[in-house]
Coordinates of N, CA, C and O in Angstrom, one line a residue:
X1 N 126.1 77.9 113.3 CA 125.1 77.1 112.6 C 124.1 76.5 113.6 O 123.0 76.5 113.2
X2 N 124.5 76.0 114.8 CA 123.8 75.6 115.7 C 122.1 76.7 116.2 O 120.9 76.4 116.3
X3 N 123.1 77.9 116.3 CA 122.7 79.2 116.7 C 120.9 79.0 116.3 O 119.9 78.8 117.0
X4 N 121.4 79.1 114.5 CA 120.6 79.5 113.3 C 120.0 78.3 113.1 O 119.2 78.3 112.2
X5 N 120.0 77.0 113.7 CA 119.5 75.7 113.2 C 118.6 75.8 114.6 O 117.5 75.5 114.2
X6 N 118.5 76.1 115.6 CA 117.8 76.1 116.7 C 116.4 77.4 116.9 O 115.5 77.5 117.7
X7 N 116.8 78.1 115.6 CA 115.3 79.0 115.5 C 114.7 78.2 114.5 O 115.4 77.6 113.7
X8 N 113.0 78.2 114.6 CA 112.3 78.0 113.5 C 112.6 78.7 112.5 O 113.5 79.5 112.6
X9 N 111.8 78.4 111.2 CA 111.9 79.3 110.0 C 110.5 79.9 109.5 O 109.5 79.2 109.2
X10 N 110.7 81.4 109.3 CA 109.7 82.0 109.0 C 109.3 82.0 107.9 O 110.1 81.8 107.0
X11 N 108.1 82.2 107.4 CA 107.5 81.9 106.2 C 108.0 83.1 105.6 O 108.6 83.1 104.5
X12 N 107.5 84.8 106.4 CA 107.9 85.7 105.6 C 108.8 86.6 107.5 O 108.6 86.7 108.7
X13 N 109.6 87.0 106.5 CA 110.5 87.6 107.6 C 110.0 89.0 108.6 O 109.0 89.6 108.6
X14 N 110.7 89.1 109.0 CA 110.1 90.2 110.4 C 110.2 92.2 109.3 O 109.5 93.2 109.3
X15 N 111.4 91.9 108.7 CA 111.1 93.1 108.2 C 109.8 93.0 107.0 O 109.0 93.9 106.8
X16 N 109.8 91.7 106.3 CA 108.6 92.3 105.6 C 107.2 91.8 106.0 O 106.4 91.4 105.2
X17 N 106.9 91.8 107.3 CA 105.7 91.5 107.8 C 105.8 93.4 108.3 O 104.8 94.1 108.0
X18 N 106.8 93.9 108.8 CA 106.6 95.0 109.3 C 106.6 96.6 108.1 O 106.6 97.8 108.3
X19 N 106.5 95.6 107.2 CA 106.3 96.9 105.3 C 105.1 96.6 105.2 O 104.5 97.4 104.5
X20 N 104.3 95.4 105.6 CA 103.1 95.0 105.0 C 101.8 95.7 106.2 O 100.7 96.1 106.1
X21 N 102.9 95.5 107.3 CA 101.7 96.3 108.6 C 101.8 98.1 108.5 O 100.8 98.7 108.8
X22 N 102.5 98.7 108.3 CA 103.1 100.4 107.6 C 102.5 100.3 106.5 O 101.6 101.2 106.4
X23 N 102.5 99.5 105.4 CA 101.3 100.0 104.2 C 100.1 100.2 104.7 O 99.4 101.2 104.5
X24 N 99.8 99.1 105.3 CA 98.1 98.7 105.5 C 97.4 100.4 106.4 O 96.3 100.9 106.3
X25 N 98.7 100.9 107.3 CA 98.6 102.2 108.6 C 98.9 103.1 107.8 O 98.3 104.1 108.1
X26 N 99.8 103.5 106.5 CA 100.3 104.6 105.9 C 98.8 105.4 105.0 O 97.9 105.1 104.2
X27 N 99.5 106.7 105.7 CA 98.1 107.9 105.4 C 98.1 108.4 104.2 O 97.5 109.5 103.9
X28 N 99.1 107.5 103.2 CA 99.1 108.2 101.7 C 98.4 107.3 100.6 O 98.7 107.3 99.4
X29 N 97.6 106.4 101.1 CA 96.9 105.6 100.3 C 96.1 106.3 100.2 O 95.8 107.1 101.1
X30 N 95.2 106.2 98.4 CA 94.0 106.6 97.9 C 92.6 106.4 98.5 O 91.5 107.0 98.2
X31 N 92.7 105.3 99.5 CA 91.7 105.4 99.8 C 91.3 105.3 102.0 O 90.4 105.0 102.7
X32 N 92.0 105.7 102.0 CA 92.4 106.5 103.4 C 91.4 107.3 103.5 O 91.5 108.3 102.7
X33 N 90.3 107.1 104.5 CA 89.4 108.4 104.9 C 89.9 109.7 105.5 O 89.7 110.9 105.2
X34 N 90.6 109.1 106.5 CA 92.1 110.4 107.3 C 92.2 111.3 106.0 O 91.8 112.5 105.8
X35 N 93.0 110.2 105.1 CA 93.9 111.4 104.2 C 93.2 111.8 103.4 O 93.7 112.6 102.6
X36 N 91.7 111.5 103.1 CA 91.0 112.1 102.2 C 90.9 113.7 103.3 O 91.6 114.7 103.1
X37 N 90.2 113.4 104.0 CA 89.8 114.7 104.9 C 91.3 115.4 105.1 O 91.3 116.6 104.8
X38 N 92.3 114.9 105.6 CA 93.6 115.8 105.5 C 93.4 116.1 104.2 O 92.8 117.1 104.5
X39 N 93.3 116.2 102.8 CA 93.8 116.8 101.8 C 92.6 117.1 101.5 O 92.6 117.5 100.4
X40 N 91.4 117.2 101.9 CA 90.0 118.0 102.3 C 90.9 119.8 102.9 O 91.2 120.8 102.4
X41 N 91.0 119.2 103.8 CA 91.6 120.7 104.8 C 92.5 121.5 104.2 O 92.4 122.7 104.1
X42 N 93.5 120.7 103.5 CA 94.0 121.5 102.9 C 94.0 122.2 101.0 O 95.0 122.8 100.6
X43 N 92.9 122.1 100.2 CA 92.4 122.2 99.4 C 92.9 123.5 99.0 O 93.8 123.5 98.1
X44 N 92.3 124.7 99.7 CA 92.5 125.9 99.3 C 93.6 126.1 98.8 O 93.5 126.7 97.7
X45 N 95.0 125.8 99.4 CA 96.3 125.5 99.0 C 96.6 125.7 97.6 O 97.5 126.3 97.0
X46 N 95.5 124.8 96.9 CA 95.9 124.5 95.7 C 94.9 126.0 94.7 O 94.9 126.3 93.5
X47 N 94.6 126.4 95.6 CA 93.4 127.4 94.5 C 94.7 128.6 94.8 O 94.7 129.1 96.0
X48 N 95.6 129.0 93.9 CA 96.6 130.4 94.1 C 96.4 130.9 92.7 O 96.2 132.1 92.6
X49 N 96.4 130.3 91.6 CA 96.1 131.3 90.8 C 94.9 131.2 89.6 O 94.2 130.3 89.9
X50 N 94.6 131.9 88.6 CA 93.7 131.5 87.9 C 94.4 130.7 86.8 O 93.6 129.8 86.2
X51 N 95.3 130.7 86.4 CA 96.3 129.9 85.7 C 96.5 128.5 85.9 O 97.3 127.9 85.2
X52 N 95.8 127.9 87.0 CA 96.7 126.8 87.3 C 94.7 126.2 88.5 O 94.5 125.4 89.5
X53 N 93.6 127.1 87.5 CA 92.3 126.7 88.2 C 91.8 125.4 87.7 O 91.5 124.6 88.6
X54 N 91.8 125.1 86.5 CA 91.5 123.9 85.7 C 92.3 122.8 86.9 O 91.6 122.4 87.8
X55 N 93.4 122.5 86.8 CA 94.2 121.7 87.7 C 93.4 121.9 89.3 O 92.9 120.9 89.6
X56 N 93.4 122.9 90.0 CA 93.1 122.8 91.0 C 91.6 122.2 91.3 O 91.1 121.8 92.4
X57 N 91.1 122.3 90.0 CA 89.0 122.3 90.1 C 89.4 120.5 90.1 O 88.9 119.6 90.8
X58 N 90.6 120.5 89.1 CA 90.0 119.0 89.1 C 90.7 117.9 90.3 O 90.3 116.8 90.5
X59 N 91.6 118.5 91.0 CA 91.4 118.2 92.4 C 90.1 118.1 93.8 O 89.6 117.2 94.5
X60 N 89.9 119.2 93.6 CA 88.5 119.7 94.0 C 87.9 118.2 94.0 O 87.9 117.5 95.1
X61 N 87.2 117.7 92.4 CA 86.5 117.0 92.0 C 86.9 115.5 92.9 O 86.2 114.7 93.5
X62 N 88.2 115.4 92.5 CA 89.1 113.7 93.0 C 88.9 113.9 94.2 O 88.6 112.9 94.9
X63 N 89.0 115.2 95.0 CA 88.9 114.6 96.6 C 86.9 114.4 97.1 O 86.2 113.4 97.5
X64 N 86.5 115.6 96.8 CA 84.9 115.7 97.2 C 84.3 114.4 97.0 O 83.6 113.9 97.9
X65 N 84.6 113.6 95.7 CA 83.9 112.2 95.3 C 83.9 111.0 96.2 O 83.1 110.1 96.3
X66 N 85.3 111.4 97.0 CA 85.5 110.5 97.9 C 85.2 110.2 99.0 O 85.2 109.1 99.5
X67 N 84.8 111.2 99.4 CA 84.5 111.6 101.0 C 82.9 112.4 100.6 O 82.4 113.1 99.6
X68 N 82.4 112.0 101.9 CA 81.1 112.7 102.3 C 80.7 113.9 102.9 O 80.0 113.7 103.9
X69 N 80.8 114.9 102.8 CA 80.9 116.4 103.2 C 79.6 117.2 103.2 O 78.9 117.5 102.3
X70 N 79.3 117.4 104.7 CA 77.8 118.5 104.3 C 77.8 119.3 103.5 O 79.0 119.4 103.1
X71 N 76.9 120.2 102.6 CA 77.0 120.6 102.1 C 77.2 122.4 102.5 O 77.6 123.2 101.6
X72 N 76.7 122.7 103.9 CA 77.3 123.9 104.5 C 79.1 123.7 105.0 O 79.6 124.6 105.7
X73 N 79.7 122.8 104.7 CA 81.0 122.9 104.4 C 81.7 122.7 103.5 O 82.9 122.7 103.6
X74 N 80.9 122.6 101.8 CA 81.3 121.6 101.0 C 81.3 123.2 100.4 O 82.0 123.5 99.4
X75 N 80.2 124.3 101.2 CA 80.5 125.8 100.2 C 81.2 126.5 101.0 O 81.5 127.5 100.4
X76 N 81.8 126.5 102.3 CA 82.1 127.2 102.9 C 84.0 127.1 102.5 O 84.8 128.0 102.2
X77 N 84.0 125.7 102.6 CA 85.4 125.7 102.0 C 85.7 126.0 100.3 O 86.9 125.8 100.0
X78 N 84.7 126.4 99.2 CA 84.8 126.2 98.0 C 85.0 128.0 98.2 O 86.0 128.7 97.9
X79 N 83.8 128.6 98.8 CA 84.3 130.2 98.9 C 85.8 130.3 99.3 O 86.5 130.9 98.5
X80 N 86.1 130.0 100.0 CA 87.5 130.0 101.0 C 88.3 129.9 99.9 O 89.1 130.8 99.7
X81 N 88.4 128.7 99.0 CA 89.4 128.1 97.7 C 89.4 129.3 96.6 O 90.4 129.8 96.0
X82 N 87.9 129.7 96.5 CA 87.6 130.3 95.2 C 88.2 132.5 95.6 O 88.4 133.4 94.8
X83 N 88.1 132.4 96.8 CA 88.3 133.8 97.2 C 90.1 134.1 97.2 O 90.5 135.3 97.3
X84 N 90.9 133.1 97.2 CA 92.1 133.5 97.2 C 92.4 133.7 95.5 O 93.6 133.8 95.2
X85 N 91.8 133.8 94.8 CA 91.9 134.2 92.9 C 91.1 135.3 92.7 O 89.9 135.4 92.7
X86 N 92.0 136.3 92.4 CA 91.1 137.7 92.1 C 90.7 137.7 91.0 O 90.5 138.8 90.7
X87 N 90.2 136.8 90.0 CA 89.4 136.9 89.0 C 88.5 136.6 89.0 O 87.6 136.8 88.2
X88 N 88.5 135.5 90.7 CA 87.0 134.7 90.6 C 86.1 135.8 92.0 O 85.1 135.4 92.5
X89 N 86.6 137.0 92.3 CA 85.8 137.5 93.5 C 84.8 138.0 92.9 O 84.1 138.6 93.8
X90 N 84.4 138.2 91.7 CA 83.1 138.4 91.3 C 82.0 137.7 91.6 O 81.0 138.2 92.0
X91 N 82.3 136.2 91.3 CA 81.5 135.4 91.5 C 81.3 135.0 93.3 O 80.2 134.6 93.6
X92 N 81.9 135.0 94.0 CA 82.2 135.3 95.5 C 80.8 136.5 95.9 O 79.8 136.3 96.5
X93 N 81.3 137.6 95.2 CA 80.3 139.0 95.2 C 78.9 138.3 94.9 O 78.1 138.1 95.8
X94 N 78.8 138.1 94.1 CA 77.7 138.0 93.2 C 76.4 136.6 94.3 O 75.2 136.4 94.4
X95 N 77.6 135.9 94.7 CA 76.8 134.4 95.6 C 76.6 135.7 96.9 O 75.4 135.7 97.4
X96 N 77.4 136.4 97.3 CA 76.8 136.7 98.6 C 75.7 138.3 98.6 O 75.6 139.1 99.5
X97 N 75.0 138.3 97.2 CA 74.7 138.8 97.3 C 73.0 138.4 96.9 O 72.1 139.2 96.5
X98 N 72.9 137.2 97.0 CA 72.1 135.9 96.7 C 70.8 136.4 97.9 O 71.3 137.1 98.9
X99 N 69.6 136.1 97.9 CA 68.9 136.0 99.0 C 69.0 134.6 99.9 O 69.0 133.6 99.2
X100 N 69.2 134.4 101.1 CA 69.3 133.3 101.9 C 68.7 131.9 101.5 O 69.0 130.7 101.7
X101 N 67.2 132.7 100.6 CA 66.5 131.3 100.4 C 66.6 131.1 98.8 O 66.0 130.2 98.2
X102 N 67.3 131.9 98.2 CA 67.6 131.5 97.1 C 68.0 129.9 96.8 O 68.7 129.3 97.6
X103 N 67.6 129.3 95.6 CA 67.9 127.8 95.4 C 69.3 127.9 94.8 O 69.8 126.8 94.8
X104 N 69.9 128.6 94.5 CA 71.0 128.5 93.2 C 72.2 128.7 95.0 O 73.3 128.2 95.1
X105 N 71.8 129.3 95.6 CA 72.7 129.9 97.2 C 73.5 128.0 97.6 O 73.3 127.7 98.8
X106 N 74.3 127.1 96.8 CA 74.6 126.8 97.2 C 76.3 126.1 96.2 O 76.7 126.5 95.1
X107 N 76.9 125.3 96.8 CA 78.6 124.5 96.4 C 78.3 124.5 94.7 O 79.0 125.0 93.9
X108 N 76.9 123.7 94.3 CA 77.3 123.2 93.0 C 77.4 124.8 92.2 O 78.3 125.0 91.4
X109 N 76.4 125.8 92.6 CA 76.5 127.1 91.8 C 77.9 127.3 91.7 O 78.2 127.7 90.6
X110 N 78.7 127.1 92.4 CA 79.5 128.0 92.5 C 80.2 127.5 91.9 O 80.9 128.2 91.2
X111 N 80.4 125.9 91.9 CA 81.2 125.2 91.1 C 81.3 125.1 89.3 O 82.2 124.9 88.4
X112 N 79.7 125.5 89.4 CA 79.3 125.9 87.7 C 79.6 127.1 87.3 O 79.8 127.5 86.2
X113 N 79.5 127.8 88.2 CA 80.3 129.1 87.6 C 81.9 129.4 87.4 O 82.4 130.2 86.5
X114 N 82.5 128.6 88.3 CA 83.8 128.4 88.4 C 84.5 127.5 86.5 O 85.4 127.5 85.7
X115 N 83.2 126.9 86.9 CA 84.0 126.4 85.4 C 83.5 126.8 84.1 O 83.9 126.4 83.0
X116 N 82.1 127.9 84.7 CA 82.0 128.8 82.9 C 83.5 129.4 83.1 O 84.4 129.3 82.3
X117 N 83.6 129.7 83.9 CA 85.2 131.0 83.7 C 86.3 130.6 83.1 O 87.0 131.4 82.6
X118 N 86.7 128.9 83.2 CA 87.5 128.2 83.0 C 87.5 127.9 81.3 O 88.3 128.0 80.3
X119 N 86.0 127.5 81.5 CA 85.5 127.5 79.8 C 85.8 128.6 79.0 O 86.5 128.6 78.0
X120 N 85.3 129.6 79.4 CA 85.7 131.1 79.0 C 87.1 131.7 78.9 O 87.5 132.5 78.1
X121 N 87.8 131.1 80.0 CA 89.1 131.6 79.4 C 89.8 130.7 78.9 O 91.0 131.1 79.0
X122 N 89.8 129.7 78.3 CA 90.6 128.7 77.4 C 90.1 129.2 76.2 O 90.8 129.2 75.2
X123 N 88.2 130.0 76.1 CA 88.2 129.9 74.6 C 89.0 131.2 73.9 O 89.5 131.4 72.8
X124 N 89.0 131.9 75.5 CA 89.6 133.5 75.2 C 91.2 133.5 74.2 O 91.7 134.1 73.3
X125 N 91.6 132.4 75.4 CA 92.7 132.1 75.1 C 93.3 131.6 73.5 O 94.2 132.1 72.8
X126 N 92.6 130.9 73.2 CA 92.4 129.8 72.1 C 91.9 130.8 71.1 O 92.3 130.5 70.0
X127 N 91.2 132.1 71.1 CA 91.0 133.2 69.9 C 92.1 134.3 70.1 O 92.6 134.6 69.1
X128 N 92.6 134.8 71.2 CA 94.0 135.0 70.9 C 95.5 134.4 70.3 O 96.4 135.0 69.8
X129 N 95.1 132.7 70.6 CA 95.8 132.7 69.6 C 95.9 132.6 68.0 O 96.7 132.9 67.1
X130 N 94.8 132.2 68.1 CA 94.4 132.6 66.4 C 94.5 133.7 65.7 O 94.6 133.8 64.5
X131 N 94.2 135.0 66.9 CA 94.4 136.2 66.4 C 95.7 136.5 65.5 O 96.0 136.7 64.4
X132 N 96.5 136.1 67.4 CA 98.0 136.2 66.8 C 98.7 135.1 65.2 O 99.4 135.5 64.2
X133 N 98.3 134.3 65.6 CA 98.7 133.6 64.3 C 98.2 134.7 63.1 O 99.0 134.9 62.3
X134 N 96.9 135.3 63.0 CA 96.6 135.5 61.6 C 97.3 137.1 62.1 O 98.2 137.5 61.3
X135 N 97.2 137.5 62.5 CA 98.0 139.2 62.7 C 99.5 138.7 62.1 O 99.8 139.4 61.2
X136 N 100.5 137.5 62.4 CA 101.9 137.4 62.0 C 101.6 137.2 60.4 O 102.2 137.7 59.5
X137 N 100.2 136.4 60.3 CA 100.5 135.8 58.6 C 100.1 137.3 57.9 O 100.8 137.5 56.9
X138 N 99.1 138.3 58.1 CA 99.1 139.5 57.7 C 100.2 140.8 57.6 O 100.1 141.7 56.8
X139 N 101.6 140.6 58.7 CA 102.8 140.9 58.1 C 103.5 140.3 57.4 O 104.7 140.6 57.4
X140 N 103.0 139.4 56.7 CA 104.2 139.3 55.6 C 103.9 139.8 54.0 O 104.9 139.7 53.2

């Protein structure tokens, strides 16, 4: 008791002054510039299939917003994302076959085209299934 009566007393203790200084340094906060640009770099990652593009675009969207990105890197990495989905190498084709000074030769094109396709295959989707519904009600 002596020991323990002979230290002051702390307002907040040593381990949680040392959770409060690791939050404030920890690189998985939302608003971390590091970890914005780390999950910048790794973007492409998330572009693997066309099934799962909606989800990835709208990543895309939550990181770009946050961070400031030239725009010769803001297409350079969206080609790169958009070229690992063989449905989208058309549109890939199609930008690089653009003239240099063309206006449309840049990220947002590509991004608007990215999500006619998205638009386009949900509606595709959404009249197959109607198809199918009315093809089962026609067997009976």
């Amino acid at each position: 008791e002596k020991a323990q009566s002979s230290f002051p007393r702390r307002l907040v203790s040593i381990k949680a002054a040392l959770n409060i200084i690791a939050h404030d340094f920890s690189t998985n906060r939302p608003n971390n510039a590091d970890h914005d640009a780390q999950l910048f770099d790794k973007i492409h990652l998330k572009f693997s299939t066309a099934a799962r593009l909606a989800e990835s675009m709208a990543d895309w969207d939550r990181i770009t917003a946050r961070i400031q990105i030239p725009e010769s890197m803001l297409r350079n990495k969206f080609i790169s994302c958009i070229k690992r989905i063989n449905e989208l190498k058309h549109i890939v084709e199609k930008y690089e076959l653009m003239e240099m000074d063309d206006k449309r030769r840049c990220s947002s094109w590509l991004v608007r085209k990215v999500r006619e396709f998205i638009a386009k295959r949900k509606e595709d989707q959404r009249r197959r299934e109607e198809l199918g519904l009315a093809s089962k009600e026609d067997d009976r």
